[in-house]
């Protein structure tokens, strides 16, 4: 079954984004609307679907622009109100070719699995082809308030993974720690640390997020950075140990361990006083002491501030890992 297309005149689309678009009716063919197997075709089905759902605005990629002059006569023939149409230019890769799998992930779910926050994806995708001055970061209420079609660019937008990563890092840093901790949970489960995370006392996960968020661009990175604080038997990286856990530092680490163990209350002021006393005795600066301690406590040469690390580990694990670090330093080659 075919729909008899008009043969005279023009079909004019007042496109919300591209402006006035004109199609000559004599170039349209008689569109098949029902196949021989009884199934309706896309262009017929979508008209009925939109009409029955009361759709007033159809916003889609401009690869559908040529479908519009086929659909509008069907709206008229069935007595349906014609919605407003807006056709967005396609998203391009860095090579200006249409975005595809060869440019990386193209599925929203794939980005979720890569540790991107929903609000970061919304922010970035709306800004991709739309602007409001120089503002880059928008909350959803702001987008609802400020978005207008006349600010959507007609030309194709280029997908920039680095910019998306920057936006995501912003939302991780600025997000409510409790919510980020909840979003982080599935990634900790994937890392085999779900039980350890659930066993932590109330508020601990929020403190972990606050400690790690400045160095984490995705939730995957944050989960990887969380390993030293959740994994019980945390190995020490050989390269970090060779550089910082030397026999010469072992006595100083031993002195620090004694001072920390002697604290009646394991609080930051007491910890800072212990570090200061040990540094003065050994003639070291903070970095010279903190770095070996960091390697002993986390197994890595990079971490949040040393007192944040101690706060997350607590007294028992801090002292146990210091003792392990001291033994590693004593056993190292001079």
GROMACS .gro file of C-alpha atoms in nm:
model
  334
    1UNK     CA    1   0.000   0.000   0.000
    2UNK     CA    2   0.140   0.338  -0.105
    3UNK     CA    3   0.065   0.693  -0.003
    4UNK     CA    4   0.001   0.916  -0.304
    5UNK     CA    5   0.239   1.208  -0.271
    6UNK     CA    6   0.139   1.559  -0.382
    7UNK     CA    7   0.281   1.637  -0.727
    8UNK     CA    8   0.254   2.016  -0.722
    9UNK     CA    9   0.379   2.293  -0.498
   10UNK     CA   10   0.626   2.272  -0.215
   11UNK     CA   11   0.655   2.125   0.131
   12UNK     CA   12   0.802   2.393   0.355
   13UNK     CA   13   0.958   2.314   0.691
   14UNK     CA   14   1.008   2.594   0.939
   15UNK     CA   15   1.290   2.408   1.110
   16UNK     CA   16   1.368   2.512   1.467
   17UNK     CA   17   1.741   2.487   1.399
   18UNK     CA   18   1.803   2.508   1.025
   19UNK     CA   19   1.537   2.767   0.951
   20UNK     CA   20   1.323   2.756   0.636
   21UNK     CA   21   1.380   2.437   0.432
   22UNK     CA   22   1.190   2.385   0.105
   23UNK     CA   23   1.126   2.057  -0.079
   24UNK     CA   24   0.970   2.040  -0.426
   25UNK     CA   25   0.673   1.802  -0.415
   26UNK     CA   26   0.726   1.677  -0.769
   27UNK     CA   27   1.049   1.515  -0.652
   28UNK     CA   28   0.869   1.300  -0.395
   29UNK     CA   29   0.772   0.942  -0.483
   30UNK     CA   30   0.462   0.755  -0.370
   31UNK     CA   31   0.578   0.622  -0.035
   32UNK     CA   32   0.510   0.263   0.069
   33UNK     CA   33   0.324   0.281   0.400
   34UNK     CA   34   0.218  -0.085   0.435
   35UNK     CA   35   0.434  -0.380   0.331
   36UNK     CA   36   0.300  -0.695   0.169
   37UNK     CA   37   0.337  -0.879   0.500
   38UNK     CA   38   0.099  -0.634   0.664
   39UNK     CA   39   0.360  -0.440   0.862
   40UNK     CA   40   0.359  -0.057   0.842
   41UNK     CA   41   0.676   0.124   0.735
   42UNK     CA   42   0.875   0.366   0.948
   43UNK     CA   43   0.755   0.693   0.798
   44UNK     CA   44   0.390   0.594   0.841
   45UNK     CA   45   0.431   0.445   1.189
   46UNK     CA   46   0.620   0.741   1.330
   47UNK     CA   47   0.349   0.984   1.220
   48UNK     CA   48   0.074   0.783   1.390
   49UNK     CA   49   0.291   0.727   1.698
   50UNK     CA   50   0.376   1.097   1.738
   51UNK     CA   51   0.014   1.202   1.684
   52UNK     CA   52  -0.133   0.956   1.932
   53UNK     CA   53   0.126   1.054   2.195
   54UNK     CA   54   0.052   1.425   2.145
   55UNK     CA   55   0.408   1.507   2.039
   56UNK     CA   56   0.440   1.880   1.969
   57UNK     CA   57   0.814   1.902   1.893
   58UNK     CA   58   1.030   1.650   1.707
   59UNK     CA   59   1.403   1.709   1.756
   60UNK     CA   60   1.631   1.462   1.579
   61UNK     CA   61   1.944   1.428   1.372
   62UNK     CA   62   1.955   1.595   1.032
   63UNK     CA   63   1.991   1.255   0.869
   64UNK     CA   64   1.611   1.249   0.914
   65UNK     CA   65   1.557   1.581   0.740
   66UNK     CA   66   1.465   1.415   0.409
   67UNK     CA   67   1.203   1.205   0.589
   68UNK     CA   68   1.017   1.517   0.699
   69UNK     CA   69   0.859   1.612   0.361
   70UNK     CA   70   0.734   1.252   0.339
   71UNK     CA   71   0.582   1.263   0.688
   72UNK     CA   72   0.413   1.604   0.679
   73UNK     CA   73   0.164   1.509   0.399
   74UNK     CA   74   0.069   1.199   0.602
   75UNK     CA   75  -0.004   1.420   0.905
   76UNK     CA   76  -0.227   1.634   0.685
   77UNK     CA   77  -0.402   1.335   0.523
   78UNK     CA   78  -0.488   1.182   0.862
   79UNK     CA   79  -0.606   1.512   1.004
   80UNK     CA   80  -0.331   1.530   1.266
   81UNK     CA   81  -0.165   1.850   1.383
   82UNK     CA   82   0.187   1.879   1.242
   83UNK     CA   83   0.451   1.908   1.515
   84UNK     CA   84   0.741   2.152   1.503
   85UNK     CA   85   1.057   1.994   1.363
   86UNK     CA   86   1.417   2.064   1.458
   87UNK     CA   87   1.709   1.884   1.293
   88UNK     CA   88   2.043   1.872   1.471
   89UNK     CA   89   2.366   1.837   1.280
   90UNK     CA   90   2.543   1.506   1.334
   91UNK     CA   91   2.824   1.471   1.586
   92UNK     CA   92   3.164   1.432   1.425
   93UNK     CA   93   3.486   1.271   1.541
   94UNK     CA   94   3.814   1.461   1.566
   95UNK     CA   95   3.881   1.378   1.201
   96UNK     CA   96   3.553   1.552   1.106
   97UNK     CA   97   3.401   1.220   0.999
   98UNK     CA   98   3.066   1.110   1.141
   99UNK     CA   99   3.111   0.976   1.493
  100UNK     CA  100   3.141   0.599   1.494
  101UNK     CA  101   3.289   0.315   1.701
  102UNK     CA  102   3.629   0.371   1.550
  103UNK     CA  103   3.639   0.705   1.737
  104UNK     CA  104   3.577   0.526   2.067
  105UNK     CA  105   3.263   0.454   2.269
  106UNK     CA  106   2.940   0.582   2.114
  107UNK     CA  107   2.693   0.435   2.364
  108UNK     CA  108   2.579   0.626   2.672
  109UNK     CA  109   2.587   0.299   2.866
  110UNK     CA  110   2.950   0.250   2.764
  111UNK     CA  111   3.039   0.585   2.919
  112UNK     CA  112   2.852   0.487   3.235
  113UNK     CA  113   3.069   0.175   3.254
  114UNK     CA  114   3.377   0.392   3.201
  115UNK     CA  115   3.291   0.591   3.514
  116UNK     CA  116   3.124   0.901   3.376
  117UNK     CA  117   2.856   1.070   3.586
  118UNK     CA  118   2.506   1.125   3.440
  119UNK     CA  119   2.518   1.500   3.502
  120UNK     CA  120   2.853   1.524   3.324
  121UNK     CA  121   2.714   1.350   3.015
  122UNK     CA  122   2.406   1.574   3.014
  123UNK     CA  123   2.615   1.888   3.054
  124UNK     CA  124   2.863   1.792   2.784
  125UNK     CA  125   2.610   1.669   2.528
  126UNK     CA  126   2.390   1.978   2.564
  127UNK     CA  127   2.694   2.203   2.521
  128UNK     CA  128   2.791   2.004   2.213
  129UNK     CA  129   2.640   2.233   1.951
  130UNK     CA  130   2.472   2.478   2.192
  131UNK     CA  131   2.619   2.767   2.384
  132UNK     CA  132   2.525   3.031   2.638
  133UNK     CA  133   2.805   3.283   2.635
  134UNK     CA  134   3.129   3.138   2.773
  135UNK     CA  135   2.962   2.931   3.045
  136UNK     CA  136   3.071   2.567   3.041
  137UNK     CA  137   2.911   2.411   3.347
  138UNK     CA  138   2.532   2.400   3.384
  139UNK     CA  139   2.304   2.230   3.632
  140UNK     CA  140   1.995   2.064   3.485
  141UNK     CA  141   1.767   2.344   3.618
  142UNK     CA  142   1.998   2.600   3.453
  143UNK     CA  143   1.981   2.413   3.122
  144UNK     CA  144   1.602   2.403   3.138
  145UNK     CA  145   1.592   2.775   3.209
  146UNK     CA  146   1.850   2.891   2.953
  147UNK     CA  147   1.815   2.651   2.659
  148UNK     CA  148   1.668   2.793   2.339
  149UNK     CA  149   1.679   2.655   1.987
  150UNK     CA  150   1.811   2.978   1.838
  151UNK     CA  151   2.143   2.915   2.016
  152UNK     CA  152   2.189   2.570   1.864
  153UNK     CA  153   2.452   2.579   1.592
  154UNK     CA  154   2.364   2.458   1.243
  155UNK     CA  155   2.707   2.317   1.167
  156UNK     CA  156   2.825   1.979   1.291
  157UNK     CA  157   2.980   1.961   1.638
  158UNK     CA  158   3.306   1.777   1.704
  159UNK     CA  159   3.314   1.530   1.991
  160UNK     CA  160   3.611   1.601   2.218
  161UNK     CA  161   3.685   1.317   2.466
  162UNK     CA  162   3.930   1.536   2.660
  163UNK     CA  163   3.664   1.802   2.716
  164UNK     CA  164   3.417   1.538   2.835
  165UNK     CA  165   3.680   1.408   3.076
  166UNK     CA  166   3.733   1.762   3.210
  167UNK     CA  167   3.359   1.808   3.264
  168UNK     CA  168   3.336   1.470   3.439
  169UNK     CA  169   3.626   1.554   3.669
  170UNK     CA  170   3.449   1.878   3.762
  171UNK     CA  171   3.133   1.692   3.865
  172UNK     CA  172   3.333   1.438   4.065
  173UNK     CA  173   3.509   1.720   4.253
  174UNK     CA  174   3.194   1.925   4.310
  175UNK     CA  175   2.947   1.642   4.362
  176UNK     CA  176   2.790   1.560   4.697
  177UNK     CA  177   3.034   1.307   4.851
  178UNK     CA  178   2.754   1.075   4.963
  179UNK     CA  179   2.610   1.054   4.612
  180UNK     CA  180   2.952   1.007   4.450
  181UNK     CA  181   3.021   0.730   4.703
  182UNK     CA  182   2.698   0.557   4.599
  183UNK     CA  183   2.790   0.585   4.230
  184UNK     CA  184   3.139   0.453   4.311
  185UNK     CA  185   3.008   0.136   4.477
  186UNK     CA  186   2.958  -0.074   4.156
  187UNK     CA  187   3.313   0.004   4.048
  188UNK     CA  188   3.448  -0.113   4.384
  189UNK     CA  189   3.247  -0.433   4.342
  190UNK     CA  190   3.409  -0.483   4.001
  191UNK     CA  191   3.749  -0.437   4.167
  192UNK     CA  192   3.660  -0.708   4.418
  193UNK     CA  193   3.630  -0.463   4.707
  194UNK     CA  194   3.253  -0.441   4.748
  195UNK     CA  195   3.242  -0.630   5.081
  196UNK     CA  196   3.528  -0.425   5.223
  197UNK     CA  197   3.355  -0.099   5.129
  198UNK     CA  198   3.024  -0.208   5.282
  199UNK     CA  199   3.202  -0.305   5.603
  200UNK     CA  200   3.339   0.045   5.659
  201UNK     CA  201   3.177   0.262   5.928
  202UNK     CA  202   2.921   0.529   5.842
  203UNK     CA  203   3.076   0.833   5.679
  204UNK     CA  204   3.401   0.658   5.584
  205UNK     CA  205   3.316   0.629   5.215
  206UNK     CA  206   3.236   0.999   5.199
  207UNK     CA  207   3.577   1.076   5.351
  208UNK     CA  208   3.737   0.848   5.092
  209UNK     CA  209   3.565   1.036   4.809
  210UNK     CA  210   3.677   1.372   4.947
  211UNK     CA  211   4.036   1.245   4.971
  212UNK     CA  212   4.045   1.099   4.619
  213UNK     CA  213   3.830   1.332   4.410
  214UNK     CA  214   4.100   1.588   4.324
  215UNK     CA  215   4.304   1.318   4.150
  216UNK     CA  216   4.015   1.123   3.991
  217UNK     CA  217   3.869   1.208   3.651
  218UNK     CA  218   3.636   0.907   3.636
  219UNK     CA  219   3.481   0.667   3.886
  220UNK     CA  220   3.704   0.394   3.740
  221UNK     CA  221   4.011   0.599   3.836
  222UNK     CA  222   3.865   0.665   4.181
  223UNK     CA  223   3.803   0.295   4.237
  224UNK     CA  224   4.162   0.218   4.139
  225UNK     CA  225   4.288   0.489   4.373
  226UNK     CA  226   4.073   0.345   4.655
  227UNK     CA  227   4.245   0.006   4.651
  228UNK     CA  228   4.513   0.087   4.915
  229UNK     CA  229   4.247   0.194   5.165
  230UNK     CA  230   4.021  -0.107   5.120
  231UNK     CA  231   4.249  -0.397   5.031
  232UNK     CA  232   4.379  -0.554   5.349
  233UNK     CA  233   4.706  -0.699   5.219
  234UNK     CA  234   4.823  -0.409   5.007
  235UNK     CA  235   5.148  -0.484   4.821
  236UNK     CA  236   5.420  -0.223   4.794
  237UNK     CA  237   5.523  -0.130   4.441
  238UNK     CA  238   5.886  -0.229   4.384
  239UNK     CA  239   5.986   0.094   4.212
  240UNK     CA  240   5.845   0.308   4.493
  241UNK     CA  241   6.008   0.090   4.758
  242UNK     CA  242   6.349   0.102   4.590
  243UNK     CA  243   6.337   0.480   4.578
  244UNK     CA  244   6.195   0.564   4.920
  245UNK     CA  245   6.216   0.264   5.154
  246UNK     CA  246   6.592   0.254   5.204
  247UNK     CA  247   6.791   0.125   5.506
  248UNK     CA  248   6.878   0.484   5.593
  249UNK     CA  249   6.514   0.580   5.651
  250UNK     CA  250   6.426   0.274   5.860
  251UNK     CA  251   6.529   0.422   6.201
  252UNK     CA  252   6.332   0.740   6.130
  253UNK     CA  253   6.022   0.540   6.035
  254UNK     CA  254   6.070   0.339   6.353
  255UNK     CA  255   6.082   0.659   6.560
  256UNK     CA  256   5.765   0.785   6.390
  257UNK     CA  257   5.588   0.457   6.452
  258UNK     CA  258   5.672   0.478   6.822
  259UNK     CA  259   5.548   0.836   6.848
  260UNK     CA  260   5.223   0.758   6.668
  261UNK     CA  261   5.163   0.447   6.879
  262UNK     CA  262   5.210   0.651   7.195
  263UNK     CA  263   4.938   0.904   7.106
  264UNK     CA  264   4.654   0.882   7.360
  265UNK     CA  265   4.412   0.999   7.090
  266UNK     CA  266   4.481   0.928   6.723
  267UNK     CA  267   4.388   1.275   6.594
  268UNK     CA  268   4.540   1.497   6.329
  269UNK     CA  269   4.693   1.749   6.575
  270UNK     CA  270   4.867   1.466   6.759
  271UNK     CA  271   4.984   1.310   6.432
  272UNK     CA  272   5.121   1.645   6.312
  273UNK     CA  273   5.309   1.690   6.640
  274UNK     CA  274   5.458   1.341   6.604
  275UNK     CA  275   5.575   1.416   6.251
  276UNK     CA  276   5.723   1.750   6.359
  277UNK     CA  277   5.918   1.592   6.643
  278UNK     CA  278   6.056   1.316   6.420
  279UNK     CA  279   6.152   1.562   6.144
  280UNK     CA  280   6.337   1.784   6.390
  281UNK     CA  281   6.523   1.487   6.536
  282UNK     CA  282   6.620   1.349   6.194
  283UNK     CA  283   6.682   1.687   6.032
  284UNK     CA  284   6.430   1.617   5.756
  285UNK     CA  285   6.172   1.827   5.577
  286UNK     CA  286   5.810   1.718   5.549
  287UNK     CA  287   5.846   1.579   5.198
  288UNK     CA  288   6.150   1.376   5.293
  289UNK     CA  289   5.955   1.200   5.567
  290UNK     CA  290   5.607   1.197   5.416
  291UNK     CA  291   5.712   1.023   5.096
  292UNK     CA  292   5.857   0.709   5.260
  293UNK     CA  293   5.556   0.703   5.493
  294UNK     CA  294   5.323   0.731   5.193
  295UNK     CA  295   5.488   0.434   5.023
  296UNK     CA  296   5.475   0.231   5.343
  297UNK     CA  297   5.106   0.309   5.399
  298UNK     CA  298   4.967   0.290   5.044
  299UNK     CA  299   5.229   0.092   4.853
  300UNK     CA  300   5.243   0.377   4.602
  301UNK     CA  301   5.442   0.693   4.549
  302UNK     CA  302   5.133   0.908   4.483
  303UNK     CA  303   4.839   0.957   4.715
  304UNK     CA  304   4.633   1.227   4.885
  305UNK     CA  305   4.790   1.424   5.170
  306UNK     CA  306   4.964   1.203   5.424
  307UNK     CA  307   4.727   1.296   5.708
  308UNK     CA  308   4.426   1.215   5.488
  309UNK     CA  309   4.583   0.875   5.425
  310UNK     CA  310   4.634   0.816   5.797
  311UNK     CA  311   4.276   0.926   5.870
  312UNK     CA  312   4.138   0.674   5.620
  313UNK     CA  313   4.354   0.387   5.743
  314UNK     CA  314   4.307   0.450   6.114
  315UNK     CA  315   4.547   0.371   6.397
  316UNK     CA  316   4.578  -0.008   6.364
  317UNK     CA  317   4.631  -0.026   5.989
  318UNK     CA  318   4.862   0.276   5.990
  319UNK     CA  319   5.090   0.123   6.252
  320UNK     CA  320   5.078  -0.223   6.092
  321UNK     CA  321   5.173  -0.087   5.752
  322UNK     CA  322   5.445   0.130   5.900
  323UNK     CA  323   5.597  -0.179   6.061
  324UNK     CA  324   5.579  -0.360   5.728
  325UNK     CA  325   5.745  -0.063   5.558
  326UNK     CA  326   6.021  -0.056   5.816
  327UNK     CA  327   6.096  -0.425   5.756
  328UNK     CA  328   6.101  -0.362   5.380
  329UNK     CA  329   6.340  -0.070   5.429
  330UNK     CA  330   6.573  -0.272   5.654
  331UNK     CA  331   6.587  -0.554   5.398
  332UNK     CA  332   6.665  -0.319   5.108
  333UNK     CA  333   7.007  -0.286   4.956
  334UNK     CA  334   7.205   0.013   5.087
   0.00000   0.00000   0.00000
